[in-house]
Each structure stands twice: as C-alpha cells, then as structure tokens.
Coordinates of C-alpha atoms in Angstrom, one line a residue:
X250 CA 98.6 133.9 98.1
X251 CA 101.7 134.0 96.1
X252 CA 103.5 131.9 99.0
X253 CA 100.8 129.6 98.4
X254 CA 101.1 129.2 95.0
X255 CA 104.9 129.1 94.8
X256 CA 104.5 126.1 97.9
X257 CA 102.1 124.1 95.4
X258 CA 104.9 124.6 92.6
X259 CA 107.3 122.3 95.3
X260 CA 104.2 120.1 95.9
X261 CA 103.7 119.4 92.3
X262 CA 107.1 118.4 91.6
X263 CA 107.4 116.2 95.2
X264 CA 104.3 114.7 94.0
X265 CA 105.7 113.8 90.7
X266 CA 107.7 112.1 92.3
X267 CA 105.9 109.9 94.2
X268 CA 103.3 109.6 91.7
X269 CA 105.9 107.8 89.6
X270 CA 107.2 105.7 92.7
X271 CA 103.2 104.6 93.2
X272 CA 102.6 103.4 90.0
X273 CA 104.8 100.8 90.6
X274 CA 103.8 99.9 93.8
X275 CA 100.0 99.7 92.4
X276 CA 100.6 98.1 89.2
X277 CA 102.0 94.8 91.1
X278 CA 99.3 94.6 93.5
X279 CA 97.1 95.1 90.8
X280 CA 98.8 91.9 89.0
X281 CA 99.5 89.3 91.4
X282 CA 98.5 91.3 94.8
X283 CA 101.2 91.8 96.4
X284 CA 102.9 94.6 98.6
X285 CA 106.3 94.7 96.9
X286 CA 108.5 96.2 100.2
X287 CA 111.8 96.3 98.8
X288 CA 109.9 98.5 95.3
X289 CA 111.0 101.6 96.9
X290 CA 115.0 100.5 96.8
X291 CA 114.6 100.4 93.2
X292 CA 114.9 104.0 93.3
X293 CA 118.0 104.1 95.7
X294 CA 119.4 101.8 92.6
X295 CA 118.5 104.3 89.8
X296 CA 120.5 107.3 91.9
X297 CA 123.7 105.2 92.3
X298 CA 123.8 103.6 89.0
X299 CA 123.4 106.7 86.3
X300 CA 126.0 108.3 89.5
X301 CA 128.5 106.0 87.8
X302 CA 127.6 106.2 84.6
X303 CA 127.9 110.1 85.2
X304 CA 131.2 109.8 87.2
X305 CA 132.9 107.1 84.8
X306 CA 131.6 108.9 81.5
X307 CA 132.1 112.4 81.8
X308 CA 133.4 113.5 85.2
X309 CA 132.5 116.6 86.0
X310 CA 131.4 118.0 83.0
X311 CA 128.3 119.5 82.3
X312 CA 125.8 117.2 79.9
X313 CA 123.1 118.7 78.0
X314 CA 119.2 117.3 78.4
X315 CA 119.6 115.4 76.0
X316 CA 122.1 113.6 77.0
X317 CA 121.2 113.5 80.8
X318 CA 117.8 112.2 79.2
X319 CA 119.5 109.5 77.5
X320 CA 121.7 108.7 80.9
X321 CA 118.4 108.1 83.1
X322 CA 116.4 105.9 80.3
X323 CA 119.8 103.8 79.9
X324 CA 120.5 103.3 83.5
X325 CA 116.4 102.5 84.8
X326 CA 116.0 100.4 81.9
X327 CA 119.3 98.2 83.8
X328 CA 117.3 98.7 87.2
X329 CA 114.4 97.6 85.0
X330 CA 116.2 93.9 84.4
X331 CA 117.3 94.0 88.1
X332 CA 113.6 94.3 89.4
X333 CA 112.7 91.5 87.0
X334 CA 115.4 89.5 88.3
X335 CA 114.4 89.9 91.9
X336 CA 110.9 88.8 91.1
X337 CA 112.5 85.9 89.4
X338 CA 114.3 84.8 92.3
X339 CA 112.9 86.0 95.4
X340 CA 109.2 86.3 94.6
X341 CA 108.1 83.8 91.7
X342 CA 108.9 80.8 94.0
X343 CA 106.6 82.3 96.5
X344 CA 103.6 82.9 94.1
X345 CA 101.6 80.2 94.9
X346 CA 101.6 80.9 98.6
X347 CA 99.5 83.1 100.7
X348 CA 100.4 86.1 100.0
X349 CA 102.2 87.2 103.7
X350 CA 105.6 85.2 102.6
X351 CA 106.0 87.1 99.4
X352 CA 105.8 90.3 101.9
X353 CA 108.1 88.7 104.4
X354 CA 110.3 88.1 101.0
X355 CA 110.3 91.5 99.8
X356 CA 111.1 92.8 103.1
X357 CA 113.9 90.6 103.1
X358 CA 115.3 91.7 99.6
X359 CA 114.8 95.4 101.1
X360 CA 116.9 94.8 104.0
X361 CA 119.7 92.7 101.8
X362 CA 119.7 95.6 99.5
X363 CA 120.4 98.2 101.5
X364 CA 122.8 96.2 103.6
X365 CA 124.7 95.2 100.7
X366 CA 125.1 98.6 99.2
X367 CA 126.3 99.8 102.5
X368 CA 129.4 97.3 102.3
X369 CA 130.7 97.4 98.7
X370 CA 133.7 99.5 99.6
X371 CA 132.9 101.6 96.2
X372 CA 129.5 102.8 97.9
X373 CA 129.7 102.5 101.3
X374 CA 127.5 104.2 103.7
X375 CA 128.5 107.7 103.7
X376 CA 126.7 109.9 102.0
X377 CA 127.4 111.2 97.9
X378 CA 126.5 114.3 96.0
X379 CA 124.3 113.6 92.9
X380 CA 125.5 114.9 90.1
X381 CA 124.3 117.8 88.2
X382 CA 122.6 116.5 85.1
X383 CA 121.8 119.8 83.7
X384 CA 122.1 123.7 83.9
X385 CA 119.7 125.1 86.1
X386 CA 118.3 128.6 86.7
X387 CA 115.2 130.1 88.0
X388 CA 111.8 131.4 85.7
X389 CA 109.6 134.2 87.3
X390 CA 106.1 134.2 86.5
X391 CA 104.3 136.9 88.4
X392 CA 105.0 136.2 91.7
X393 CA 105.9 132.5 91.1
X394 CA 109.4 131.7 91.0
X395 CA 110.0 128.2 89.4
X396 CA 113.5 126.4 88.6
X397 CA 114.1 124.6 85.4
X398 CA 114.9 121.7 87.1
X399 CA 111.7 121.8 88.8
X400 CA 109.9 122.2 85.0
X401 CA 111.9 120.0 83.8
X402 CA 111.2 117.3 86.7
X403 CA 106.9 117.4 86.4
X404 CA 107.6 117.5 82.2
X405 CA 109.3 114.1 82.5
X406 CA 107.1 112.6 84.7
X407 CA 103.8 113.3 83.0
X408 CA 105.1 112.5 79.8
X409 CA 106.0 109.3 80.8
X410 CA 102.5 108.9 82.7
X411 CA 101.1 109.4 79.5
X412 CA 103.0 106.9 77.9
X413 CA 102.3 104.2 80.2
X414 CA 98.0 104.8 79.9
X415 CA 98.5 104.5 76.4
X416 CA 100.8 101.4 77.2
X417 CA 98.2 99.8 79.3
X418 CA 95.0 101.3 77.4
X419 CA 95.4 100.7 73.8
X420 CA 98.3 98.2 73.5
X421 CA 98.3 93.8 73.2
X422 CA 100.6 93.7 76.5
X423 CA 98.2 96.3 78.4
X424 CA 95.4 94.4 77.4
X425 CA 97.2 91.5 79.0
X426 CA 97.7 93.4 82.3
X427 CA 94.3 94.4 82.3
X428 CA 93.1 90.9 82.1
X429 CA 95.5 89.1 84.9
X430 CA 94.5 92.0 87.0
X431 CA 91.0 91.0 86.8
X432 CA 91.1 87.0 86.4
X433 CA 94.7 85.9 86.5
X434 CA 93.2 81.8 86.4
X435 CA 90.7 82.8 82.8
X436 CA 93.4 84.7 81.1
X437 CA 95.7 81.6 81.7
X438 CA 93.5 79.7 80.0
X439 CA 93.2 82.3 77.4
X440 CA 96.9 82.0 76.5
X441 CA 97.9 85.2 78.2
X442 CA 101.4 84.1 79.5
X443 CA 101.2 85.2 82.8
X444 CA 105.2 85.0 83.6
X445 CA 105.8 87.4 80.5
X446 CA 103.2 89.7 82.0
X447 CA 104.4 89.4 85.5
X448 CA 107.8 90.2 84.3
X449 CA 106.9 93.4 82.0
X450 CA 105.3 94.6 85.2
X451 CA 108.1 94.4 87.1
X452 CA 110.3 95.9 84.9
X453 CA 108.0 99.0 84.3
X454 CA 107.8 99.4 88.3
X455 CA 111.4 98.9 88.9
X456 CA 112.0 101.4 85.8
X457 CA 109.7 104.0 86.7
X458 CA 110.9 104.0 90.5
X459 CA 114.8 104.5 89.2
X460 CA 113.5 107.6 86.8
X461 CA 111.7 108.7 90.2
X462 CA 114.9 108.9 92.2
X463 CA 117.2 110.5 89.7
X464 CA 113.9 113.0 89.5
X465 CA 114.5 113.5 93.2
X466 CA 117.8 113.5 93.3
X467 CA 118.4 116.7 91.0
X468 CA 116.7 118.8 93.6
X469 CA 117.3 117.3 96.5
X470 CA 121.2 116.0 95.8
X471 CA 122.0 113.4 98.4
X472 CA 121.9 110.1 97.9
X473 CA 122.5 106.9 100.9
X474 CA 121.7 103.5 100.6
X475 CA 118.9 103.8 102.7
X476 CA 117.3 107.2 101.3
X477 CA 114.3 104.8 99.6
X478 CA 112.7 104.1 102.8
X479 CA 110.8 107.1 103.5
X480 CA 110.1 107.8 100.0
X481 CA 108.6 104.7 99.8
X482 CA 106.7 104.8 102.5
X483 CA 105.4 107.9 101.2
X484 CA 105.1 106.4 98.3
X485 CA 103.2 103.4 99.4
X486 CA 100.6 106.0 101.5
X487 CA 100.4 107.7 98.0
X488 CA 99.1 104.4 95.9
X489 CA 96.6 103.6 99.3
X490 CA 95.2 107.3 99.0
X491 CA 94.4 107.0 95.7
X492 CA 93.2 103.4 95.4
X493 CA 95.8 101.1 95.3
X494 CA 95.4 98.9 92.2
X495 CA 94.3 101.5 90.0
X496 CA 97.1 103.8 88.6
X497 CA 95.3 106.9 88.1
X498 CA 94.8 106.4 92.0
X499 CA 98.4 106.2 91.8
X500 CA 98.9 109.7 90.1
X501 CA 96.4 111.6 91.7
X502 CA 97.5 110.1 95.4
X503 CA 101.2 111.0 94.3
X504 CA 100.0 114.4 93.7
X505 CA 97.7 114.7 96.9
X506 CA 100.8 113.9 99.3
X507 CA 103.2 115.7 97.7
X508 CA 101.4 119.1 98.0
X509 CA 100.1 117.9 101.3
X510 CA 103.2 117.2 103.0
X511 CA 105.4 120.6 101.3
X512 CA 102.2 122.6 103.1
X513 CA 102.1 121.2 106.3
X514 CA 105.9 121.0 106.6
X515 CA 105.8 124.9 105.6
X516 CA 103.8 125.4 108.9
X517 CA 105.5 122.8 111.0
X518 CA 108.1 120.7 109.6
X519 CA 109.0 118.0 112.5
X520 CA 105.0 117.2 112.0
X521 CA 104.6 116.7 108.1
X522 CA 105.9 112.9 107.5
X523 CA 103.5 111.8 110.6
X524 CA 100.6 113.8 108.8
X525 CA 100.5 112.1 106.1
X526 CA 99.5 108.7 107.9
X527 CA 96.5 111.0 109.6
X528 CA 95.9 111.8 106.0
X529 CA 95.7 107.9 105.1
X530 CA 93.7 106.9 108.3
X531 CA 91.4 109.3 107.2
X532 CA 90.6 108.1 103.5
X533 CA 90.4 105.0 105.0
X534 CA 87.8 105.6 107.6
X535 CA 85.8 107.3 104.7
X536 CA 86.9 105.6 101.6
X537 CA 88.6 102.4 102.2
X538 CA 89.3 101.5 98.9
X539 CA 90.9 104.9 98.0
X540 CA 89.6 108.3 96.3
X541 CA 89.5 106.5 92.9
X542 CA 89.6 103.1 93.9
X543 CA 87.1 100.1 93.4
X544 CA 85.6 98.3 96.7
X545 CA 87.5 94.3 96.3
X546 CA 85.4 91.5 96.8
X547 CA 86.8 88.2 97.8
X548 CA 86.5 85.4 95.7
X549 CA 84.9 82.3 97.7

C-alpha cells in the first residue's frame, strides 16, 4: 500500500504535466478543429528559453520561488507571442482549407523547429542540464515521501487550471471561445472577432505548454530539442482520453495517463509508453468521444 500511494504521488505530478500540455492541444481543436502537431514543441521552447534567462541572469545562483515564479510566467508569456506567430504564418493561411493541410503544416513547423534548434550553434543537439529553480528537499507524511518540487509542481498547475475555467467560464473573451467553439460562422456574424479569439487561444496553449516543460524539467532535468515529442504524444493520448475538445477532458485524461503510465512502468518499464495507446484504443472502442467528451455531429 504505501508503494502504491507514494507511485500515485509521481503519477499526479506526471499528470500535471500533461494535463497542462492537453489543454492546449484541446482548446484549438475545440476552436477551429485542428490537431496542432508542432503544440508539443512549445514546451521544448519554454525549457530553453527561461534556461537563458536563468544562465544570462543569475548564473548559478540559487533564486527563490518567487523569483523562479516570475522567470517561468515571463519566458511562456514570450512562447505565448511565438505560438501566436506560428498560427499567424503557418496556419491562418490554411484555415479555409480542409483541415488535413493545416495538419501537414503543423507537422512541418514541428519538424522546422526541432531541426532548427538543433543547428543554432548556442543550442545545438547535445543535451543541457536544467537549471535548479528552487531549493528542494523531501516531506514525509506517514509512509509517503513527497519532494517540494513535486508539491510545488501539482500547486502551479492546478492553480493555473483554475484560472483558466474562470477565464473561459465567467469572462467576455471565454464567452467568445465558447461561442466559436460551437458556431464559429453565427458568432462572426455576432461580432465575435474570430482572429482575436483564434489568437488568445493560441497564446494560452503555447503558454501553458512552456509552464508544462519547465514543470517537467525541474524533476526530470534534461532538456534536447526533440524531448517534446513523446510528451506530446502523451499528451495528445491525454486530450483523446478525456474528450478532446472539452478541457476538463483535458485535465482528468492528463491525470488518468500520468498515474497510468508511472504504474505500469513500475511493473515493467520498456512496456509503459506502448500501454498507453492500449489505454486509448480502449476508450475508443467504448467511448469514442472520450470519458467526458460530447459525441460530434457533422454539419451537412
């Protein structure tokens, strides 16, 4: 039992992870229904960019929460504008075409990204060390033992969960959202600006992934140009599980996989990432719209 329980203490904060990573990937299918590929790069981004703001700004010296806080908001908010950017150029063009070239697209941006970070000579492909945001040590309770970082890491990321319902429940630009997710054509003729909303969306995807992998990098510290692409897939499985579209699917899938995949790799590691797409074929077979998802209808 207690192995149990501390095992669920890594699933939670693995899940946290990918919970965050999901939202994104739901909230722009939920918009303009699209698979954004290259979503999960944003979070490769996020771990190279507060890197050098950690590197240039204070070395190797130990910053408090605060200020490690402050780093992480300040650097996704800058992969924030990058993820707008990318929708910008590489998907808005595409928007009025069926929806397989805006896939293609993304995929190529993915592949662009990754390829590109591997040849500035400042990054380069060999691996780095993230740095060490803040002072960790280890809480016992009963037979759990739990590191700060850990705390710490699920704190952040349902605090900012909760943020983003209220965002999207009780605020003009949720509202918005919530209407271009169900009739983009009537809220255009609403007023809704559908480019502004496209655009917020996109920068709270591209922002929440970057928080994700400075989340995942403080406990698991290296960081490559191409670590993104089985978190993302992950990810991705994560949003499908829990009804892609919907972000409490998002949340509770993120959750689901993370605790799934820390169990199964405690019993048989080389097995756990293939699990997981048994786990989606699964929910599929039963539930193909996800465990909190809404069966789609096609418009005619």
């Amino acid at each position: 039992m207690e192995n149990f329980l501390q095992l669920l203490v890594y699933g939670l904060q693995l899940g946290s992870v990918y919970a965050l990573l999901a939202i994104g990937y739901t909230m722009v299918f939920g918009i303009i229904k699209m698979i954004n590929m290259a979503h999960c790069d944003f979070l490769m981004m996020g771990c190279y960019i507060v890197f050098f703001m950690v590197s240039i700004f204070f070395g190797d010296q130990m910053i408090g929460p605060a200020v490690a806080l402050l780093v992480v908001l300040v650097g996704s908010s800058i992969i924030g504008g990058v993820g707008v950017g990318i929708e910008r150029i590489a998907y808005k063009p595409l928007r009025n075409r069926p929806t397989i070239m805006c896939m293609i697209s993304a995929i190529g941006v993915s592949t662009f990204t990754q390829n590109l970070f591997r040849a500035l000579p400042f990054i380069g492909p060999t691996p780095r060390s993230f740095p060490k945001l803040i002072q960790d040590f280890t809480i016992t309770v009963g037979p759990v033992q739990i590191s700060f970082a850990r705390i710490v890491t699920v704190a952040i990321a349902i605090v900012i969960m909760l943020i983003l319902w209220f965002v999207v429940q009780r605020t003009k630009i949720g509202m918005h959202m919530r209407a271009v997710s169900n009739d983009k054509d009537a809220s255009s003729l609403m007023g809704v600006n559908i480019n502004r909303v496209i655009s917020i969306t996109f920068f709270i995807g591209a922002f929440l992934a970057a928080v994700s992998g400075c989340l995942y990098a403080t406990s698991y510290t290296v960081i490559q140009p191409t670590m993104a692409t089985t978190l993302g897939n992950k990810a991705f499985i994560a949003a499908v599980v829990g009804g892609i579209g919907d972000i409490r699917g998002a949340v509770l899938g993120g959750f689901v996989i993370g605790v799934v995949e820390i169990l199964v790799t405690s019993v048989w590691s080389d097995l756990a990432y293939g699990f997981l797409f048994l786990v989606l074929v699964i929910i599929l077979l039963l539930k193909p719209e996800g465990l909190l998802g809404k069966p789609m209808t096609e418009k005619v």
